[in-house]
């Protein structure tokens, strides 16, 4: 997951980077960092914790410069260790090089072994350092960042949206499948690139467009140059961006996330209507789903659960024990709304099932007569290897279990998952352009140790360069 942002702005970037990262805090809560460049010097600060715990005004004022990048981390590859906190910063032949990355490489171990054979020493356990190693080595040979990214994209397998800073110039690129999102915006005095459009909104920046899959952009004092490096036969957008990850007010690859979730809620009612007294979301990602369900059914929307806004997203907490313990602190039932009522709870997904069960038990404890569970994703039945910390198959409640078995496990009166067909229809994007690996076990790239007969995407290497005028 992770949230990344890069800004070139003559008005200074440290505070804008902070505000943009704040808008992306939902994408990662383990650590945060910012690097800036000014007058030949690299300035940096990063640490484990939430953004508000890592930075304050005094720290931000010590990060001068008109160019900078920032990161909030959600760990997939690499342990929860301080050295894995990004941005990663390096010195390279008199230049300063920094990198932030959102995604997950499936050939990370092979690349580490290859570069260790060449004498490279790795200081972290994150695959972001592997990307940095590839780029740095090619830069020392050719001196061309474009050549370095071309080589990098040909070596990398998996998902990646990357922003790098080489002295006073930003470079951003996206994997050929477009698995992880990245978009471009115009600030008052420059340009920015970020994981989601809400980061642009936080700064009052104007949304220009999404980076195209396989595209490299360069942002400097003169503007933006665009370089299409690799083409794929089709994309593989992460479907979970629309289900859970992205904020509802984000526009991801041209689609407003809120509209998708609201339409999914409508389709949930059509697929599995129920005679109930209230429709209640599991906040926050279930809210727009519940709105759609309520509007389609005519059953009143009422908040049966109130979220403690000072508790983070439990799904991205690093251990299952923390996730389970956080449920009671995070959600409190509204007794007056649910006592004696038949309640439809609407949530985005069920992964292990332990959180769903605890929520349902909590609602029953506060007097609900019936609890029907409606879910805005199909059953999660396979691991994700492309940037989501989903567990092994044996830990997934839907693996080798029918829907009625899952319903019994989570103690619901009824359970229905949205069908994959309806979910795809709600996005307005062709199914062939999504990664559905965690739902179908069919991945867009070859995964080590996964015996898949699925069709993998073909890549065409070639390039053209244009200038983006705005």
CSV table of C-alpha atoms in Angstrom, one decimal:
chain,number,residue,atom,x,y,z
A,1,UNK,CA,0.0,0.0,0.0
A,2,UNK,CA,2.0,3.1,1.3
A,3,UNK,CA,1.5,6.7,0.3
A,4,UNK,CA,4.0,8.6,-1.7
A,5,UNK,CA,4.3,12.2,-2.9
A,6,UNK,CA,6.8,14.4,-4.7
A,7,UNK,CA,6.7,18.2,-5.1
A,8,UNK,CA,8.6,20.8,-7.1
A,9,UNK,CA,7.5,24.2,-6.1
A,10,UNK,CA,9.4,27.5,-5.8
A,11,UNK,CA,7.3,28.4,-2.7
A,12,UNK,CA,9.0,25.7,-0.6
A,13,UNK,CA,7.9,22.0,-0.2
A,14,UNK,CA,8.3,20.8,3.4
A,15,UNK,CA,4.9,22.0,4.7
A,16,UNK,CA,3.1,21.0,1.4
A,17,UNK,CA,4.7,17.6,1.6
A,18,UNK,CA,3.4,17.2,5.2
A,19,UNK,CA,-0.1,18.2,4.3
A,20,UNK,CA,-0.1,15.9,1.3
A,21,UNK,CA,1.1,13.0,3.3
A,22,UNK,CA,-1.6,13.8,5.9
A,23,UNK,CA,-4.2,13.2,3.2
A,24,UNK,CA,-2.5,9.9,2.5
A,25,UNK,CA,-2.1,8.7,6.1
A,26,UNK,CA,-4.7,6.1,5.5
A,27,UNK,CA,-2.3,4.3,3.2
A,28,UNK,CA,0.3,3.7,5.9
A,29,UNK,CA,0.7,4.2,9.6
A,30,UNK,CA,4.0,2.5,10.5
A,31,UNK,CA,6.4,5.3,9.7
A,32,UNK,CA,6.8,8.6,7.8
A,33,UNK,CA,9.6,10.6,6.2
A,34,UNK,CA,10.4,13.6,4.1
A,35,UNK,CA,13.6,14.5,2.1
A,36,UNK,CA,14.2,17.9,0.5
A,37,UNK,CA,17.0,19.4,-1.6
A,38,UNK,CA,18.3,22.9,-1.4
A,39,UNK,CA,21.5,24.6,-2.6
A,40,UNK,CA,23.4,21.4,-3.0
A,41,UNK,CA,22.4,19.9,0.3
A,42,UNK,CA,20.0,17.1,1.1
A,43,UNK,CA,17.8,17.6,4.2
A,44,UNK,CA,15.8,14.7,5.6
A,45,UNK,CA,13.8,13.5,8.6
A,46,UNK,CA,12.0,10.2,9.1
A,47,UNK,CA,10.9,8.0,12.0
A,48,UNK,CA,8.5,5.3,13.0
A,49,UNK,CA,5.0,6.5,13.9
A,50,UNK,CA,2.1,8.5,12.5
A,51,UNK,CA,2.9,11.7,10.6
A,52,UNK,CA,1.8,13.9,13.5
A,53,UNK,CA,4.2,12.0,15.8
A,54,UNK,CA,7.2,12.2,13.5
A,55,UNK,CA,6.9,15.9,12.4
A,56,UNK,CA,6.3,19.2,14.0
A,57,UNK,CA,6.7,22.8,12.9
A,58,UNK,CA,10.3,23.1,14.0
A,59,UNK,CA,11.3,20.0,12.1
A,60,UNK,CA,9.5,21.1,8.9
A,61,UNK,CA,11.2,24.5,9.1
A,62,UNK,CA,14.6,22.7,9.0
A,63,UNK,CA,13.7,21.0,5.7
A,64,UNK,CA,14.3,23.9,3.2
A,65,UNK,CA,14.1,23.6,-0.6
A,66,UNK,CA,11.8,23.7,-3.6
A,67,UNK,CA,12.1,20.0,-4.3
A,68,UNK,CA,11.2,17.1,-2.1
A,69,UNK,CA,9.6,13.7,-1.6
A,70,UNK,CA,7.7,12.0,1.2
A,71,UNK,CA,6.4,8.6,2.3
A,72,UNK,CA,4.0,7.0,4.8
A,73,UNK,CA,4.7,3.3,5.1
A,74,UNK,CA,2.6,0.2,5.2
A,75,UNK,CA,5.0,-2.8,5.4
A,76,UNK,CA,4.8,-5.7,2.9
A,77,UNK,CA,8.3,-6.6,1.9
A,78,UNK,CA,10.7,-5.8,4.8
A,79,UNK,CA,10.2,-6.0,8.5
A,80,UNK,CA,9.1,-3.2,10.9
A,81,UNK,CA,12.6,-1.9,11.3
A,82,UNK,CA,13.8,1.8,11.5
A,83,UNK,CA,16.1,1.4,8.6
A,84,UNK,CA,13.2,0.4,6.3
A,85,UNK,CA,11.6,3.9,6.9
A,86,UNK,CA,11.5,5.9,3.7
A,87,UNK,CA,12.6,8.0,1.8
A,88,UNK,CA,15.9,6.0,1.3
A,89,UNK,CA,18.7,8.4,0.8
A,90,UNK,CA,22.1,7.9,-1.0
A,91,UNK,CA,25.1,9.8,-2.2
A,92,UNK,CA,26.1,9.0,-5.8
A,93,UNK,CA,29.2,10.5,-7.5
A,94,UNK,CA,28.7,13.9,-5.9
A,95,UNK,CA,24.9,13.8,-6.3
A,96,UNK,CA,22.1,13.2,-3.8
A,97,UNK,CA,19.6,10.5,-4.6
A,98,UNK,CA,16.4,9.7,-2.7
A,99,UNK,CA,13.6,7.3,-3.4
A,100,UNK,CA,10.1,6.4,-2.2
A,101,UNK,CA,8.1,3.4,-3.4
A,102,UNK,CA,4.6,2.0,-3.2
A,103,UNK,CA,4.2,-1.7,-4.2
A,104,UNK,CA,5.8,-5.1,-3.9
A,105,UNK,CA,8.3,-6.9,-6.1
A,106,UNK,CA,7.7,-10.6,-6.6
A,107,UNK,CA,11.3,-11.2,-7.8
A,108,UNK,CA,12.9,-9.3,-5.0
A,109,UNK,CA,15.0,-12.2,-3.7
A,110,UNK,CA,16.4,-12.9,-7.1
A,111,UNK,CA,17.4,-9.3,-7.7
A,112,UNK,CA,19.0,-9.1,-4.2
A,113,UNK,CA,21.1,-12.2,-5.0
A,114,UNK,CA,22.1,-10.8,-8.4
A,115,UNK,CA,23.3,-7.4,-7.0
A,116,UNK,CA,25.0,-9.0,-4.0
A,117,UNK,CA,27.0,-11.1,-6.5
A,118,UNK,CA,28.1,-7.8,-8.1
A,119,UNK,CA,29.3,-6.5,-4.7
A,120,UNK,CA,26.3,-4.4,-3.7
A,121,UNK,CA,25.6,-4.3,0.1
A,122,UNK,CA,22.0,-3.8,1.2
A,123,UNK,CA,21.3,-1.9,4.4
A,124,UNK,CA,17.6,-2.6,4.6
A,125,UNK,CA,15.2,-5.5,4.0
A,126,UNK,CA,12.8,-3.5,1.8
A,127,UNK,CA,12.5,-4.0,-2.0
A,128,UNK,CA,12.6,-0.3,-2.4
A,129,UNK,CA,16.4,-0.5,-1.9
A,130,UNK,CA,16.6,-3.0,-4.7
A,131,UNK,CA,15.0,-0.5,-7.1
A,132,UNK,CA,17.5,2.1,-5.9
A,133,UNK,CA,20.4,-0.3,-6.5
A,134,UNK,CA,19.3,-0.9,-10.1
A,135,UNK,CA,18.9,2.8,-10.8
A,136,UNK,CA,22.1,3.8,-9.1
A,137,UNK,CA,24.2,1.2,-10.9
A,138,UNK,CA,23.0,2.2,-14.3
A,139,UNK,CA,23.4,5.9,-13.5
A,140,UNK,CA,27.1,5.3,-12.7
A,141,UNK,CA,27.5,3.6,-16.1
A,142,UNK,CA,25.4,5.7,-18.4
A,143,UNK,CA,24.7,8.9,-16.5
A,144,UNK,CA,21.1,8.8,-17.8
A,145,UNK,CA,18.1,8.5,-15.5
A,146,UNK,CA,16.0,7.5,-18.4
A,147,UNK,CA,18.3,4.6,-19.3
A,148,UNK,CA,18.4,3.7,-15.6
A,149,UNK,CA,14.6,3.5,-15.4
A,150,UNK,CA,14.3,1.6,-18.7
A,151,UNK,CA,16.7,-1.0,-17.3
A,152,UNK,CA,14.9,-1.0,-14.0
A,153,UNK,CA,11.5,-1.6,-15.5
A,154,UNK,CA,12.8,-4.4,-17.6
A,155,UNK,CA,14.2,-6.1,-14.4
A,156,UNK,CA,11.3,-5.5,-12.0
A,157,UNK,CA,8.4,-7.9,-11.7
A,158,UNK,CA,5.5,-6.9,-9.6
A,159,UNK,CA,3.9,-3.7,-8.6
A,160,UNK,CA,5.6,-0.3,-8.2
A,161,UNK,CA,4.8,3.4,-8.2
A,162,UNK,CA,8.1,5.2,-7.6
A,163,UNK,CA,9.2,8.7,-7.0
A,164,UNK,CA,12.9,9.6,-7.0
A,165,UNK,CA,14.8,12.8,-6.4
A,166,UNK,CA,18.2,13.3,-8.0
A,167,UNK,CA,19.4,16.6,-6.6
A,168,UNK,CA,16.8,19.2,-7.7
A,169,UNK,CA,14.9,17.0,-10.2
A,170,UNK,CA,12.0,14.6,-9.5
A,171,UNK,CA,11.5,11.4,-11.5
A,172,UNK,CA,8.3,9.3,-11.1
A,173,UNK,CA,7.3,6.1,-12.8
A,174,UNK,CA,4.6,3.5,-12.6
A,175,UNK,CA,4.7,-0.2,-13.4
A,176,UNK,CA,3.5,-1.3,-16.9
A,177,UNK,CA,0.4,-2.8,-15.4
A,178,UNK,CA,-0.6,0.3,-13.4
A,179,UNK,CA,-1.2,-1.9,-10.3
A,180,UNK,CA,-0.5,1.0,-7.9
A,181,UNK,CA,-2.0,4.4,-8.5
A,182,UNK,CA,0.0,7.7,-9.1
A,183,UNK,CA,-1.3,11.0,-10.4
A,184,UNK,CA,0.0,14.4,-11.4
A,185,UNK,CA,-1.1,17.8,-10.3
A,186,UNK,CA,-0.4,21.5,-10.8
A,187,UNK,CA,0.4,23.6,-7.7
A,188,UNK,CA,0.6,27.4,-7.4
A,189,UNK,CA,4.2,27.5,-8.3
A,190,UNK,CA,5.1,24.1,-9.7
A,191,UNK,CA,3.9,20.5,-10.0
A,192,UNK,CA,3.4,17.5,-7.8
A,193,UNK,CA,2.8,13.7,-8.1
A,194,UNK,CA,1.1,11.6,-5.5
A,195,UNK,CA,-0.6,8.2,-4.8
A,196,UNK,CA,-4.1,9.7,-4.7
A,197,UNK,CA,-5.9,12.8,-5.9
A,198,UNK,CA,-6.8,13.7,-2.3
A,199,UNK,CA,-3.2,14.7,-1.7
A,200,UNK,CA,-3.6,17.2,-4.5
A,201,UNK,CA,-6.9,18.4,-3.0
A,202,UNK,CA,-5.2,19.0,0.3
A,203,UNK,CA,-2.9,21.6,-1.3
A,204,UNK,CA,-5.5,23.1,-3.6
A,205,UNK,CA,-3.5,21.7,-6.6
A,206,UNK,CA,-5.2,21.1,-9.9
A,207,UNK,CA,-5.5,17.5,-11.0
A,208,UNK,CA,-3.9,17.0,-14.4
A,209,UNK,CA,-4.1,13.2,-15.0
A,210,UNK,CA,-2.9,9.8,-13.8
A,211,UNK,CA,0.5,8.6,-14.7
A,212,UNK,CA,0.1,6.1,-17.5
A,213,UNK,CA,1.2,2.5,-16.8
A,214,UNK,CA,4.8,2.2,-17.9
A,215,UNK,CA,5.4,5.9,-18.0
A,216,UNK,CA,8.3,8.0,-16.6
A,217,UNK,CA,7.8,11.7,-15.9
A,218,UNK,CA,10.5,14.2,-15.1
A,219,UNK,CA,9.6,17.3,-13.0
A,220,UNK,CA,12.0,20.2,-12.8
A,221,UNK,CA,12.0,24.0,-12.8
A,222,UNK,CA,11.1,23.9,-16.5
A,223,UNK,CA,7.9,21.8,-16.1
A,224,UNK,CA,7.1,18.1,-16.8
A,225,UNK,CA,8.5,15.8,-19.5
A,226,UNK,CA,6.7,12.5,-20.2
A,227,UNK,CA,8.5,9.4,-21.4
A,228,UNK,CA,6.5,6.3,-22.2
A,229,UNK,CA,8.9,3.4,-21.6
A,230,UNK,CA,6.9,0.2,-21.6
A,231,UNK,CA,3.5,-0.8,-23.0
A,232,UNK,CA,1.5,-3.7,-21.7
A,233,UNK,CA,-1.2,-5.6,-23.6
A,234,UNK,CA,-3.6,-4.6,-20.8
A,235,UNK,CA,-3.5,-3.1,-17.3
A,236,UNK,CA,-3.9,-4.8,-14.0
A,237,UNK,CA,-5.3,-2.1,-11.7
A,238,UNK,CA,-5.5,-3.2,-8.0
A,239,UNK,CA,-9.2,-3.8,-7.4
A,240,UNK,CA,-8.8,-3.3,-3.7
A,241,UNK,CA,-8.1,0.4,-4.3
A,242,UNK,CA,-11.8,0.7,-5.0
A,243,UNK,CA,-12.9,-1.7,-2.4
A,244,UNK,CA,-10.8,-0.5,0.6
A,245,UNK,CA,-7.5,1.3,0.2
A,246,UNK,CA,-8.2,4.6,-1.4
A,247,UNK,CA,-10.2,7.3,0.3
A,248,UNK,CA,-13.8,7.6,-1.0
A,249,UNK,CA,-13.1,11.1,-2.4
A,250,UNK,CA,-10.2,10.0,-4.5
A,251,UNK,CA,-10.3,9.7,-8.2
A,252,UNK,CA,-8.3,6.6,-9.2
A,253,UNK,CA,-7.5,6.1,-12.9
A,254,UNK,CA,-10.4,8.3,-13.9
A,255,UNK,CA,-13.0,6.8,-11.5
A,256,UNK,CA,-14.4,8.4,-8.4
A,257,UNK,CA,-14.0,5.8,-5.6
A,258,UNK,CA,-17.2,7.0,-3.8
A,259,UNK,CA,-19.3,6.4,-6.9
A,260,UNK,CA,-18.0,2.8,-7.2
A,261,UNK,CA,-18.7,2.0,-3.6
A,262,UNK,CA,-22.1,3.5,-3.6
A,263,UNK,CA,-23.0,1.5,-6.7
A,264,UNK,CA,-21.6,-1.7,-5.2
A,265,UNK,CA,-24.0,-1.0,-2.2
A,266,UNK,CA,-26.9,-0.8,-4.7
A,267,UNK,CA,-25.9,-4.0,-6.3
A,268,UNK,CA,-25.6,-5.7,-3.0
A,269,UNK,CA,-29.2,-5.0,-2.3
A,270,UNK,CA,-30.2,-6.3,-5.7
A,271,UNK,CA,-28.2,-9.5,-5.2
A,272,UNK,CA,-29.2,-10.1,-1.6
A,273,UNK,CA,-32.2,-8.1,-0.3
A,274,UNK,CA,-33.2,-8.5,3.3
A,275,UNK,CA,-36.1,-7.3,5.4
A,276,UNK,CA,-34.5,-5.2,8.1
A,277,UNK,CA,-35.0,-2.1,10.2
A,278,UNK,CA,-31.8,-0.2,9.5
A,279,UNK,CA,-28.8,-0.2,7.2
A,280,UNK,CA,-25.5,0.5,9.1
A,281,UNK,CA,-22.0,0.8,7.8
A,282,UNK,CA,-18.9,-0.6,9.4
A,283,UNK,CA,-17.0,2.7,9.3
A,284,UNK,CA,-15.4,4.2,7.5
A,285,UNK,CA,-14.9,2.2,4.3
A,286,UNK,CA,-18.3,0.6,4.6
A,287,UNK,CA,-20.1,4.0,4.7
A,288,UNK,CA,-20.6,4.7,1.0
A,289,UNK,CA,-21.5,1.1,0.5
A,290,UNK,CA,-24.2,1.4,3.1
A,291,UNK,CA,-25.5,4.6,1.6
A,292,UNK,CA,-26.0,2.8,-1.8
A,293,UNK,CA,-27.7,-0.2,-0.1
A,294,UNK,CA,-30.0,2.1,1.9
A,295,UNK,CA,-31.0,4.1,-1.2
A,296,UNK,CA,-31.7,1.0,-3.3
A,297,UNK,CA,-33.7,-0.8,-0.5
A,298,UNK,CA,-35.5,2.1,1.0
A,299,UNK,CA,-34.4,1.0,4.5
A,300,UNK,CA,-33.2,3.9,6.6
A,301,UNK,CA,-29.5,4.5,6.9
A,302,UNK,CA,-28.4,4.8,10.5
A,303,UNK,CA,-25.1,4.6,12.2
A,304,UNK,CA,-25.2,1.6,14.4
A,305,UNK,CA,-21.4,1.9,15.1
A,306,UNK,CA,-19.5,5.0,15.9
A,307,UNK,CA,-15.8,5.1,15.2
A,308,UNK,CA,-13.2,6.5,17.6
A,309,UNK,CA,-11.4,8.9,15.2
A,310,UNK,CA,-8.2,8.6,17.1
A,311,UNK,CA,-7.8,4.9,16.3
A,312,UNK,CA,-6.2,4.0,13.0
A,313,UNK,CA,-7.1,1.5,10.4
A,314,UNK,CA,-7.0,-1.9,12.1
A,315,UNK,CA,-6.4,-3.8,8.8
A,316,UNK,CA,-2.9,-2.3,8.4
A,317,UNK,CA,-1.9,-2.7,12.0
A,318,UNK,CA,1.2,-5.0,12.0
A,319,UNK,CA,-0.1,-8.0,14.0
A,320,UNK,CA,-3.4,-9.9,14.2
A,321,UNK,CA,-3.4,-9.5,18.0
A,322,UNK,CA,-3.3,-5.7,17.7
A,323,UNK,CA,-6.0,-5.8,15.1
A,324,UNK,CA,-8.3,-7.8,17.3
A,325,UNK,CA,-7.7,-5.8,20.4
A,326,UNK,CA,-8.3,-2.5,18.5
A,327,UNK,CA,-11.9,-3.4,17.5
A,328,UNK,CA,-13.5,-2.6,20.8
A,329,UNK,CA,-11.6,0.6,21.2
A,330,UNK,CA,-12.2,1.6,17.6
A,331,UNK,CA,-16.0,0.9,17.3
A,332,UNK,CA,-18.8,1.5,19.8
A,333,UNK,CA,-22.4,0.5,19.1
A,334,UNK,CA,-25.2,3.0,19.3
A,335,UNK,CA,-27.6,1.1,21.6
A,336,UNK,CA,-30.6,3.3,20.7
A,337,UNK,CA,-30.2,2.6,17.0
A,338,UNK,CA,-29.8,-1.2,17.2
A,339,UNK,CA,-31.5,-2.5,20.3
A,340,UNK,CA,-34.3,-4.8,19.3
A,341,UNK,CA,-33.7,-4.1,15.6
A,342,UNK,CA,-32.8,-6.2,12.6
A,343,UNK,CA,-29.6,-4.7,11.4
A,344,UNK,CA,-27.8,-4.9,8.0
A,345,UNK,CA,-24.1,-4.3,8.6
A,346,UNK,CA,-22.2,-3.3,5.4
A,347,UNK,CA,-18.5,-3.7,5.2
A,348,UNK,CA,-15.8,-3.6,2.5
A,349,UNK,CA,-14.3,-7.1,2.9
A,350,UNK,CA,-13.8,-10.1,5.1
A,351,UNK,CA,-10.2,-11.3,5.4
A,352,UNK,CA,-9.5,-13.6,8.4
A,353,UNK,CA,-13.0,-13.1,9.8
A,354,UNK,CA,-11.9,-12.5,13.3
A,355,UNK,CA,-12.7,-8.7,13.2
A,356,UNK,CA,-16.1,-9.3,11.5
A,357,UNK,CA,-17.0,-11.8,14.1
A,358,UNK,CA,-16.1,-9.5,17.0
A,359,UNK,CA,-18.0,-6.6,15.4
A,360,UNK,CA,-21.2,-8.8,15.0
A,361,UNK,CA,-20.8,-10.1,18.6
A,362,UNK,CA,-20.5,-6.5,19.8
A,363,UNK,CA,-23.7,-5.4,17.9
A,364,UNK,CA,-25.6,-8.4,19.4
A,365,UNK,CA,-24.3,-7.6,22.8
A,366,UNK,CA,-25.9,-4.1,22.5
A,367,UNK,CA,-29.3,-5.7,21.7
A,368,UNK,CA,-29.6,-6.2,18.0
A,369,UNK,CA,-32.3,-8.8,17.2
A,370,UNK,CA,-30.7,-9.9,13.9
A,371,UNK,CA,-27.4,-9.1,12.2
A,372,UNK,CA,-27.1,-9.5,8.4
A,373,UNK,CA,-23.7,-9.0,6.9
A,374,UNK,CA,-23.3,-7.6,3.4
A,375,UNK,CA,-19.8,-7.3,1.9
A,376,UNK,CA,-18.5,-5.0,-0.8
A,377,UNK,CA,-16.0,-7.5,-2.2
A,378,UNK,CA,-16.1,-11.1,-3.3
A,379,UNK,CA,-14.6,-13.6,-0.9
A,380,UNK,CA,-10.9,-13.1,-0.4
A,381,UNK,CA,-9.6,-16.6,-1.1
A,382,UNK,CA,-5.9,-16.2,-2.1
A,383,UNK,CA,-2.9,-14.2,-0.9
A,384,UNK,CA,-1.8,-11.0,-2.5
A,385,UNK,CA,1.8,-10.8,-3.6
A,386,UNK,CA,1.6,-7.3,-5.2
A,387,UNK,CA,1.4,-4.9,-2.2
A,388,UNK,CA,-1.3,-6.0,0.2
A,389,UNK,CA,-0.4,-7.8,3.4
A,390,UNK,CA,-3.0,-10.5,3.0
A,391,UNK,CA,-2.2,-13.7,4.9
A,392,UNK,CA,-1.7,-17.3,3.7
A,393,UNK,CA,-4.6,-19.3,2.3
A,394,UNK,CA,-5.0,-21.2,5.5
A,395,UNK,CA,-5.6,-18.0,7.4
A,396,UNK,CA,-8.2,-16.7,5.0
A,397,UNK,CA,-11.7,-17.5,6.3
A,398,UNK,CA,-13.1,-17.9,2.7
A,399,UNK,CA,-10.4,-20.4,1.7
A,400,UNK,CA,-12.1,-23.8,1.2
A,401,UNK,CA,-15.3,-22.6,3.0
A,402,UNK,CA,-18.7,-22.1,1.5
A,403,UNK,CA,-20.6,-18.8,2.2
A,404,UNK,CA,-22.9,-20.5,4.7
A,405,UNK,CA,-19.8,-21.9,6.6
A,406,UNK,CA,-18.3,-18.4,6.7
A,407,UNK,CA,-21.6,-17.0,7.9
A,408,UNK,CA,-21.7,-19.4,10.8
A,409,UNK,CA,-18.0,-18.7,11.7
A,410,UNK,CA,-18.7,-14.9,12.0
A,411,UNK,CA,-22.1,-15.5,13.8
A,412,UNK,CA,-24.2,-13.6,11.3
A,413,UNK,CA,-27.8,-14.3,10.5
A,414,UNK,CA,-27.1,-14.1,6.8
A,415,UNK,CA,-24.1,-13.2,4.7
A,416,UNK,CA,-23.6,-12.1,1.1
A,417,UNK,CA,-20.5,-11.0,-0.8
A,418,UNK,CA,-20.9,-8.9,-4.0
A,419,UNK,CA,-20.3,-10.9,-7.1
A,420,UNK,CA,-17.1,-10.2,-9.0
A,421,UNK,CA,-19.2,-9.4,-12.1
A,422,UNK,CA,-21.2,-6.8,-10.2
A,423,UNK,CA,-18.1,-5.3,-8.6
A,424,UNK,CA,-16.4,-4.9,-12.0
A,425,UNK,CA,-19.5,-3.4,-13.5
A,426,UNK,CA,-19.6,-0.8,-10.7
A,427,UNK,CA,-16.1,0.4,-11.6
A,428,UNK,CA,-17.0,0.9,-15.3
A,429,UNK,CA,-13.6,-0.7,-16.2
A,430,UNK,CA,-13.1,-3.9,-18.2
A,431,UNK,CA,-12.4,-6.9,-16.1
A,432,UNK,CA,-9.3,-7.7,-18.1
A,433,UNK,CA,-7.8,-4.4,-16.8
A,434,UNK,CA,-7.9,-5.4,-13.1
A,435,UNK,CA,-5.7,-7.6,-10.9
A,436,UNK,CA,-8.1,-10.0,-9.2
A,437,UNK,CA,-5.4,-12.3,-7.7
A,438,UNK,CA,-6.6,-12.2,-4.1
A,439,UNK,CA,-10.2,-13.1,-5.3
A,440,UNK,CA,-9.5,-15.6,-8.0
A,441,UNK,CA,-5.9,-16.9,-7.4
A,442,UNK,CA,-5.2,-15.7,-11.0
A,443,UNK,CA,-2.4,-13.2,-11.0
A,444,UNK,CA,-1.3,-10.9,-13.9
A,445,UNK,CA,2.4,-11.8,-13.4
A,446,UNK,CA,4.1,-15.1,-12.7
A,447,UNK,CA,4.3,-15.6,-8.9
A,448,UNK,CA,7.0,-17.9,-7.5
A,449,UNK,CA,5.5,-21.0,-5.9
A,450,UNK,CA,2.1,-20.3,-7.4
A,451,UNK,CA,1.0,-22.9,-9.9
A,452,UNK,CA,-1.2,-20.7,-12.1
A,453,UNK,CA,-2.4,-21.4,-15.6
A,454,UNK,CA,-3.6,-17.8,-15.9
A,455,UNK,CA,-2.7,-15.7,-18.9
A,456,UNK,CA,0.1,-13.2,-17.9
A,457,UNK,CA,0.4,-9.8,-19.5
A,458,UNK,CA,2.7,-9.2,-22.4
A,459,UNK,CA,5.0,-6.2,-22.4
A,460,UNK,CA,6.3,-4.2,-25.4
A,461,UNK,CA,9.5,-2.3,-24.7
A,462,UNK,CA,9.8,0.9,-26.7
A,463,UNK,CA,9.5,4.6,-25.9
A,464,UNK,CA,8.5,8.0,-27.0
A,465,UNK,CA,9.0,11.4,-25.2
A,466,UNK,CA,6.7,14.4,-25.0
A,467,UNK,CA,6.4,17.6,-23.0
A,468,UNK,CA,3.4,18.2,-20.8
A,469,UNK,CA,2.3,21.8,-21.2
A,470,UNK,CA,-0.2,23.1,-18.7
